[in-house]
Coordinates of C-alpha atoms in Angstrom, one line a residue:
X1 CA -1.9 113.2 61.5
X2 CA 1.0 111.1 61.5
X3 CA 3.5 111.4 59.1
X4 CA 4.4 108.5 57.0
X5 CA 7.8 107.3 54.7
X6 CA 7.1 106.2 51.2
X7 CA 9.7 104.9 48.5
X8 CA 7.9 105.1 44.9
X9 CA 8.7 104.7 41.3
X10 CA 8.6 108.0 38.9
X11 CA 6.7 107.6 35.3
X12 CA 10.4 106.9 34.6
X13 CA 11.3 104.2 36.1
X14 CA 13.3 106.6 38.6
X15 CA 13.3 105.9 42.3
X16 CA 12.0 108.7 44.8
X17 CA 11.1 109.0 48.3
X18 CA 9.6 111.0 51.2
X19 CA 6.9 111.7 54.1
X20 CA 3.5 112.4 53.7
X21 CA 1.0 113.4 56.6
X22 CA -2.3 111.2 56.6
X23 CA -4.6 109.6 58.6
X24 CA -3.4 106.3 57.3
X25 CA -0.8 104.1 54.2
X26 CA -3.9 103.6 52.5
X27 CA -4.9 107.3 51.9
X28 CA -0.9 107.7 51.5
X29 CA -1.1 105.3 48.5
X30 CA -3.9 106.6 47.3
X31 CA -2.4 109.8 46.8
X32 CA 0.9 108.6 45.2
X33 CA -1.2 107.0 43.0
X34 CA -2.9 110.2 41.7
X35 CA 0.4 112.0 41.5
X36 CA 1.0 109.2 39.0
X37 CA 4.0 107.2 41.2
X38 CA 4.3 103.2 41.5
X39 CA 4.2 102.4 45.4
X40 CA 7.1 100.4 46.4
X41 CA 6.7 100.5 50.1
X42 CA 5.2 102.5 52.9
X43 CA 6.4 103.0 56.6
X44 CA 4.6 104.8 59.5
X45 CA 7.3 107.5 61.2
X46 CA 10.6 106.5 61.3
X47 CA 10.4 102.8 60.8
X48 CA 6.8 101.5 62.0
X49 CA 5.6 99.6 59.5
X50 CA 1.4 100.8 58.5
X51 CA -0.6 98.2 58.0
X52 CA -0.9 98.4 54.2
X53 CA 3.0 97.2 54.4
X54 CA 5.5 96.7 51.0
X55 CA 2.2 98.2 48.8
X56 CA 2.1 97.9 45.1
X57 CA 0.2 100.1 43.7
X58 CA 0.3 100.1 39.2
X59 CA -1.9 102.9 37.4
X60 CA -3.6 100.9 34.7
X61 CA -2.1 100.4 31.2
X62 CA 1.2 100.0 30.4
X63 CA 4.1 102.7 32.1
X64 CA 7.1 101.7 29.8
X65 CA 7.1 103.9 26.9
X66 CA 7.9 102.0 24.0
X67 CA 9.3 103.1 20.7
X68 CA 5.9 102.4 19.2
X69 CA 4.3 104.8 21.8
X70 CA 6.8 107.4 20.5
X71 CA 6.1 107.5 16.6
X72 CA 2.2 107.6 17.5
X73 CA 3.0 110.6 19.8
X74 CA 5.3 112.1 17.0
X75 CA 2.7 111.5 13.9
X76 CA -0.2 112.8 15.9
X77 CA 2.1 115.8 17.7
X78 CA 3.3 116.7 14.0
X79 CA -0.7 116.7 12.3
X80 CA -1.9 118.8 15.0
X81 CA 1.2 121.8 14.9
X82 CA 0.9 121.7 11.2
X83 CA -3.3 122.6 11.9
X84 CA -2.1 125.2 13.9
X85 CA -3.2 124.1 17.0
X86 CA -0.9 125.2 20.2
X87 CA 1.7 123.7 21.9
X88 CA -0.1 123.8 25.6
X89 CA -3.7 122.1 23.7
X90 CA -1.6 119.4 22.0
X91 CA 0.1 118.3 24.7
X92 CA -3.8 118.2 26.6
X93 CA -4.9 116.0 23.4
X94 CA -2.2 113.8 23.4
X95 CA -2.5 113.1 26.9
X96 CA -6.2 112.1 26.3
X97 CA -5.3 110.1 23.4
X98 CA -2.4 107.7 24.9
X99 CA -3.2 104.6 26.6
X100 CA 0.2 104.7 27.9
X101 CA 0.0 105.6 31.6
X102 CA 3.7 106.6 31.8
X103 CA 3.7 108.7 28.9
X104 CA 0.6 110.3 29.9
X105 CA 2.2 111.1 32.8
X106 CA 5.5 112.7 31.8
X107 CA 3.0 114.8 29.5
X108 CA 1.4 116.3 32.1
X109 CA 4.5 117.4 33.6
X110 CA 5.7 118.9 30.3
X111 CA 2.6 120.7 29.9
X112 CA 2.9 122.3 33.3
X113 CA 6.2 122.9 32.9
X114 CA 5.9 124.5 29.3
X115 CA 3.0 126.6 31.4
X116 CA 5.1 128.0 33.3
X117 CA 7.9 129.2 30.7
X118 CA 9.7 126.0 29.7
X119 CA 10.8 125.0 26.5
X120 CA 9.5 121.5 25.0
X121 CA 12.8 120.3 24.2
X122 CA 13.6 121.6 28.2
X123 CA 11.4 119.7 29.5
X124 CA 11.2 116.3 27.8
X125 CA 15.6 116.6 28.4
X126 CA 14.5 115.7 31.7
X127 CA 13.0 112.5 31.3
X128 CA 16.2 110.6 29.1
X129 CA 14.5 107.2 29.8
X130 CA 12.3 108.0 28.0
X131 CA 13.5 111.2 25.1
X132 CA 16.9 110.0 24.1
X133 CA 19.3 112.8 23.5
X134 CA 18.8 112.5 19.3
X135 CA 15.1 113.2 20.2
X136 CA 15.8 116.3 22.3
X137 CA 18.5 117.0 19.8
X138 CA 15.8 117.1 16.8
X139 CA 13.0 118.6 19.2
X140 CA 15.1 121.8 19.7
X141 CA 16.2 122.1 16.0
X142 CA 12.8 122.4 15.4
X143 CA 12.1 125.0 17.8
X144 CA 14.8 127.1 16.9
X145 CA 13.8 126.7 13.4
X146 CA 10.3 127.4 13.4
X147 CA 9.3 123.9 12.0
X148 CA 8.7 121.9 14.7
X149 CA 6.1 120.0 12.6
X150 CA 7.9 118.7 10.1
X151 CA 10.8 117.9 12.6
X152 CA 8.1 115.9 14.2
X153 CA 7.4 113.8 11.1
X154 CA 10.7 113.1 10.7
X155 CA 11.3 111.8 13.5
X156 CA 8.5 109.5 13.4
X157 CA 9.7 108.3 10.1
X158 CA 13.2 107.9 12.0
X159 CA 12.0 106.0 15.0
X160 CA 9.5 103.7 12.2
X161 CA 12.8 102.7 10.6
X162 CA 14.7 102.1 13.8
X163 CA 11.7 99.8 14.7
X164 CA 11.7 98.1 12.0
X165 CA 15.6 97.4 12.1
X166 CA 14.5 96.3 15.2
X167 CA 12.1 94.1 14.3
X168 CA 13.8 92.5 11.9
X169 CA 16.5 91.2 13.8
X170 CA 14.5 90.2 16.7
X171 CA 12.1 87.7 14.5
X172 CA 15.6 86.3 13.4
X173 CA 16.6 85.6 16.7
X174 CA 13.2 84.6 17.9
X175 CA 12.4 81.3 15.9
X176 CA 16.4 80.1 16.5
X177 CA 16.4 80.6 20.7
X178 CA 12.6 79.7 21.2
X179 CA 14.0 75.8 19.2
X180 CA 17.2 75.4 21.1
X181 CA 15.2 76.5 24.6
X182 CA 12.6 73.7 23.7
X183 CA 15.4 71.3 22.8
X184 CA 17.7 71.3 25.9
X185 CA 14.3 71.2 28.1
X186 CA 13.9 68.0 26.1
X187 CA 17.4 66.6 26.4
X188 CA 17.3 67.5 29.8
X189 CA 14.3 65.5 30.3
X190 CA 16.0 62.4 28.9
X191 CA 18.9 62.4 30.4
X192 CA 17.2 62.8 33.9
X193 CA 14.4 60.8 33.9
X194 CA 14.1 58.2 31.1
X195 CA 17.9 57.4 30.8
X196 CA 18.6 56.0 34.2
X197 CA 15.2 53.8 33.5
X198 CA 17.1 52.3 31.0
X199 CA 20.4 52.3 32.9
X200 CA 19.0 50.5 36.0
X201 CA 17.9 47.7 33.8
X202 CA 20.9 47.2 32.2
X203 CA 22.5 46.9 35.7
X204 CA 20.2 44.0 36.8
X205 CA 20.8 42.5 33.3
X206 CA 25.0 42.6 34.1
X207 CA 25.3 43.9 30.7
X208 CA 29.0 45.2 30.2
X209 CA 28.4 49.0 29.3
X210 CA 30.0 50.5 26.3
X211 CA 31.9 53.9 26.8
X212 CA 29.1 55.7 25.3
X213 CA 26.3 54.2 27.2
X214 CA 28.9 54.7 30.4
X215 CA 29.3 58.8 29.8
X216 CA 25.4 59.0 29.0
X217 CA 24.7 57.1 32.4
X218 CA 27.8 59.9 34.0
X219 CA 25.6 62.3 32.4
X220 CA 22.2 61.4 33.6
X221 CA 23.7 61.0 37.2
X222 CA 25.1 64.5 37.5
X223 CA 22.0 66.0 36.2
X224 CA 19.5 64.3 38.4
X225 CA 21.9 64.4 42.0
X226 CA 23.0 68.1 40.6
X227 CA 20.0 69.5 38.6
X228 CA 19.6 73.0 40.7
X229 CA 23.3 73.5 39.7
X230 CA 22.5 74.4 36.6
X231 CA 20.2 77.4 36.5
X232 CA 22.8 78.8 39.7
X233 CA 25.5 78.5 36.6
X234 CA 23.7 79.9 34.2
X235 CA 22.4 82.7 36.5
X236 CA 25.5 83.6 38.1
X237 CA 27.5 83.4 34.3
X238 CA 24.6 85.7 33.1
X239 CA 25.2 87.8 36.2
X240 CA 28.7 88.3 35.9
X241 CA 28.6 88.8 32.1
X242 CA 26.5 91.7 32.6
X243 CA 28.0 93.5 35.2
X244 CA 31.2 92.9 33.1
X245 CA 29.7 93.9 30.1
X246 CA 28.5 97.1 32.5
X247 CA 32.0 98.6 33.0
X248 CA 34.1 100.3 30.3
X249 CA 36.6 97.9 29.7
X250 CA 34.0 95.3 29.6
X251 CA 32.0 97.0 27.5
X252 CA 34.6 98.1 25.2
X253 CA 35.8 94.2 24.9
X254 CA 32.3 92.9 24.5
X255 CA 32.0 95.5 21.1
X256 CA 34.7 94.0 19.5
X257 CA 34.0 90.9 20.2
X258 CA 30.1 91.6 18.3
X259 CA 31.6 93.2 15.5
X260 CA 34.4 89.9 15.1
X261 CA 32.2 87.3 15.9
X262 CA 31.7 84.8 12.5
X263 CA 28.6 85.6 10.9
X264 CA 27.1 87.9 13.4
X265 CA 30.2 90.7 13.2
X266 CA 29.4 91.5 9.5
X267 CA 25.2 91.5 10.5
X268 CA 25.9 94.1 13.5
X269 CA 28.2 96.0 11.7
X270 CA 25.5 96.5 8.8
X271 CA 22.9 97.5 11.5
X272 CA 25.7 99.9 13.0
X273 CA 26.3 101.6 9.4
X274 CA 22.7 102.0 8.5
X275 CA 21.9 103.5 12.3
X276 CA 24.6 105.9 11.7
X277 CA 23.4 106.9 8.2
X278 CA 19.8 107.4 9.0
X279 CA 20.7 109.7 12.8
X280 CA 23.1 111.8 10.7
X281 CA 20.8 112.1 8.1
X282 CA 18.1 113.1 10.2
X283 CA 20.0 115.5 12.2
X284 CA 21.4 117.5 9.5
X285 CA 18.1 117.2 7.3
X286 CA 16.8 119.0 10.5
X287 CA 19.4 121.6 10.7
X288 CA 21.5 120.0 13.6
X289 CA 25.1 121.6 13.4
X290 CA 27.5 118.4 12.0
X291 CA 29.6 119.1 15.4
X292 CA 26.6 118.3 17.6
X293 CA 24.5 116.2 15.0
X294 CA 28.3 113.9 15.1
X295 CA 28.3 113.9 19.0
X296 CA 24.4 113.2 19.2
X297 CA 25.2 109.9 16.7
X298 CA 27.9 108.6 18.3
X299 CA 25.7 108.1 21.9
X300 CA 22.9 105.7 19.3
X301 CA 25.1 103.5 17.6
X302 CA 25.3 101.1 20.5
X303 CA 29.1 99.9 19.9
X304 CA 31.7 102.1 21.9
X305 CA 34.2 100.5 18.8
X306 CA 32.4 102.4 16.3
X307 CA 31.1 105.7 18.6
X308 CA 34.7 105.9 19.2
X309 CA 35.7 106.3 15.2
X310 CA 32.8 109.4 14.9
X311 CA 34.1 110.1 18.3
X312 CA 37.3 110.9 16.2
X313 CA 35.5 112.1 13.0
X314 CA 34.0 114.9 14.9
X315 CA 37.5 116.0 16.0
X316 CA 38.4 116.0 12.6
X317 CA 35.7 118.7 11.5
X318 CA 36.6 120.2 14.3
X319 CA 40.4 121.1 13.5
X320 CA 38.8 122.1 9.8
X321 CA 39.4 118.5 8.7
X322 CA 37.4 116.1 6.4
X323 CA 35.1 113.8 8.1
X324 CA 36.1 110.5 5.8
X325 CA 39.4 110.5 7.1
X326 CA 39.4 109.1 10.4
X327 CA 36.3 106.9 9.2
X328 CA 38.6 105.3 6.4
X329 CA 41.4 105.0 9.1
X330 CA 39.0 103.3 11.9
X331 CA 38.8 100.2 9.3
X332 CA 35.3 99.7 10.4
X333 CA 33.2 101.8 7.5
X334 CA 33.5 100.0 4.5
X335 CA 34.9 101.6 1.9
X336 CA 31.5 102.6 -0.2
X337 CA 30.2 104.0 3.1
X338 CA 33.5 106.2 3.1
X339 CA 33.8 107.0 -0.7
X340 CA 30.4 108.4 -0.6
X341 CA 31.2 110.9 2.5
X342 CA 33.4 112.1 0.3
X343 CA 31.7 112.7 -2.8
X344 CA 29.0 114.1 0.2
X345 CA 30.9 116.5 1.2
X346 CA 33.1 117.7 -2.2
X347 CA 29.4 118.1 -3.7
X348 CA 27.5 119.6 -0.4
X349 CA 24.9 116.5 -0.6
X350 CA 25.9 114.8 2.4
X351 CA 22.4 114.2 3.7
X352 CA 21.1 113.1 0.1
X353 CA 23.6 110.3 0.3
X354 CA 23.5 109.4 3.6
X355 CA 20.0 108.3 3.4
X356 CA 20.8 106.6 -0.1
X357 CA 23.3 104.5 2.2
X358 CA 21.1 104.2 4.9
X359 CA 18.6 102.6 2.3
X360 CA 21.2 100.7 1.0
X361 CA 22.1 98.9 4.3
X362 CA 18.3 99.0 5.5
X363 CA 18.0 96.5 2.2
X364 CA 21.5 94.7 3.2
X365 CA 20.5 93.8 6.7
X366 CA 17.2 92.3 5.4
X367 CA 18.8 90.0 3.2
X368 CA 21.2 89.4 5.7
X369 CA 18.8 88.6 8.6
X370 CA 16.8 86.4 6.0
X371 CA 20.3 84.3 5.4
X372 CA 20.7 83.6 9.0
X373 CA 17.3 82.3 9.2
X374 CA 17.7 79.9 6.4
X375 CA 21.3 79.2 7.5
X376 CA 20.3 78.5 11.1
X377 CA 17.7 75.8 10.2
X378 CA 19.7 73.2 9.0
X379 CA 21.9 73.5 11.6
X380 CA 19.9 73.3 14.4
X381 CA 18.4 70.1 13.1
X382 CA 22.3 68.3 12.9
X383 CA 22.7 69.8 16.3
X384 CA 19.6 68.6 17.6
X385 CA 20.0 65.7 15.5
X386 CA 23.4 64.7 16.5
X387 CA 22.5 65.2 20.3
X388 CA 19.3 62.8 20.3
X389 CA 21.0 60.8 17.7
X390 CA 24.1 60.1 20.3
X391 CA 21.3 59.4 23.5
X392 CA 19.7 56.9 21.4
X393 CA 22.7 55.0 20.2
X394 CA 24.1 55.3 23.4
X395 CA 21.3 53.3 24.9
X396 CA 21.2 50.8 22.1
X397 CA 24.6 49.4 22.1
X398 CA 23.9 47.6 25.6
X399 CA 20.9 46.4 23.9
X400 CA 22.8 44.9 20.8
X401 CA 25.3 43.5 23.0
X402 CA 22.3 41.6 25.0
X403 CA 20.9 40.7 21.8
X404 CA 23.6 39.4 20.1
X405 CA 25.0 37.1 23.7
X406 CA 21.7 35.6 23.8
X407 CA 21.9 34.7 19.8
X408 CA 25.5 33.2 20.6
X409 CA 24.1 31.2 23.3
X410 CA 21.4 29.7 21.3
X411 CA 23.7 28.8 18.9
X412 CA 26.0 27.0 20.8
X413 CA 23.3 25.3 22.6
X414 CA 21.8 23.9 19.7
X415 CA 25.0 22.8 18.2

């Protein structure tokens, strides 16, 4: 049989390749496919392209595992551990129960590995994509302390919040960029098709253009000679943002930026402090040491500014120091936030009142998301307003000047 070269896509997302023997890149696919890998492309020997060429191959359902996916897993994982059922037959019922062919996949892998003398928080370390590292974290807590259940529902409880955090902000920014993406579609429509209508008539009329009308016409002129310019812009700016954003300077400067940016800065530090309250909570409810529970929350917070101040708390508690102290230094944890560490940790209630102050800014960020809603409205409609309001002015003032020569010349005439 001849041997053919195959580059594929793990339940991950990760890509992999290598040779297979078959009679031909159909029965190759075929058997990716059951092996649970997305088919990318296919070669016969050494190069030779098979006649099933650059297949693509999907298992049915949905492979990205979602955080949804992960708090049915978590609620359904936890109910059946707490019934005492075993670690091997949950895993077999959960991967019944998903419709999620990724996830169903990486289950079957953790149930073979777990067969063979792997740990669960082993084996689900190896799929990152998927298990962050406060999920492992939480996973082996539980297995060391023989409540791997109740670790379970935590967690689900954890990941509902974080989803609803989530949520919350993206149905704020929803309404707001779905507008403005209809409005400049609209605009643009205007200024390349109806406006030079107008324009050309005014030419045949010799009617002296006003400045307005004359930058409008510019306008409409670049955008119809130039129009493929634009999404090449705002590609390429996208582009480079990103792999800006990608390095660690970038990165760094893009954080700081979020958290000083006028209106947005206070909403994403908000988010930042109630992620940090809830993942610390979590972890030490769940019996995480602070040292590794501090290093675990640093990696979720999504802002290298404020990973970089627990960065430093957790060298505090590590030289025997309080944790408040490089917090209150860092300027970034308002002053409640720290104040309550304190009383945390001179009372030996930390976890109580980090999830009082996790509920607290849970609250804060709903009212503020609400604000930026209602504050958002208003000015979208001047914006819009202003822009369509210019356009049609701009098109009127030739008309005016028309109408107002031709009244002059009937005057005259008639006197």
């Amino acid at each position: 049989m001849p041997a053919y070269t195959y580059v594929a896509k793990d339940a991950t997302g990760q890509v992999i390749s290598g040779t297979l023997d078959a009679a031909d890149d159909k029965t190759v696919a075929s058997r990716l496919m059951e092996m649970g890998y997305y088919v990318t492309s296919i070669s016969k020997g050494s190069g030779e392209k098979g006649t099933g060429m650059n297949i693509n191959i999907k298992l049915p359902g949905k492979r990205k595992v979602g955080l949804k996916d992960l708090v049915l897993f978590c609620r359904q994982f936890s109910t059946m551990i707490n019934a005492g059922v075993s670690l091997v037959r949950c895993l077999n019922i959960l991967q019944e129960q998903t419709s999620n062919a990724g996830l169903k996949q990486i289950l079957s892998n953790v149930q073979q590995e777990i067969e063979g003398g792997s740990t669960l928080s082993a084996s689900l370390a190896k799929y990152p994509k998927v298990f962050s590292g406060l999920f492992v974290g939480l996973i082996r807590a539980g297995e060391v302390g023989g409540v791997l259940d109740t670790t379970l529902d935590r967690l689900a409880g954890f990941l509902e919040k974080d989803l609803e955090l989530r949520r919350k902000i993206k149905g704020a920014m929803t309404y707001p960029a779905l507008v403005m993406s209809v409005a400049v579609i609209i605009v643009f429509f205007l200024i390349t098709f109806i406006v030079p209508k107008f324009m050309e008539m005014f030419k045949d009329m010799e009617i002296q253009m006003p400045a307005m009308t004359m930058m409008l016409m510019q306008l409409g002129d670049f955008s119809k000679k130039y129009w493929y310019a634009l999404p090449v812009v705002g590609g390429g700016g996208f582009f480079a943002f990103k792999q800006y954003t990608n390095t660690a300077s970038g990165r760094r400067q893009w954080d700081w930026v979020r958290l000083k940016f006028p209106v947005f800065g206070p909403l994403n530090q908000k988010v930042a402090m109630a992620r940090f309250s809830r993942t610390l909570n979590t972890l030490l409810v769940s019996g995480v040491p602070i040292l590794q529970a501090m290093e675990t929350v640093a990696g979720t917070l999504g802002n290298e500014i404020i990973s970089k101040a627990v960065t430093d708390a957790r060298v505090s508690i590590r030289e025997g120091e309080s944790i408040a102290t490089p917090l209150a230094e860092s300027k970034l944890f308002p002053p409640m936030v720290v104040q309550m560490i304190i009383v945390g940790e001179e009372t030996g209630a930390l976890d109580e009142l980090l999830a009082k102050i996790a509920d607290f800014y849970d609250d804060e960020v709903s009212v503020a998301v609400e604000g930026l809603t209602a504050a958002l409205e208003p000015l979208m409609i001047v914006f819009l307003g202003s822009v369509v309001g210019f356009i049609v002015i701009a098109m009127m003032m030739p008309m005016v000047s028309l109408i107002s020569g031709l009244s002059g010349g009937a005057d005259g005439g008639g006197g």
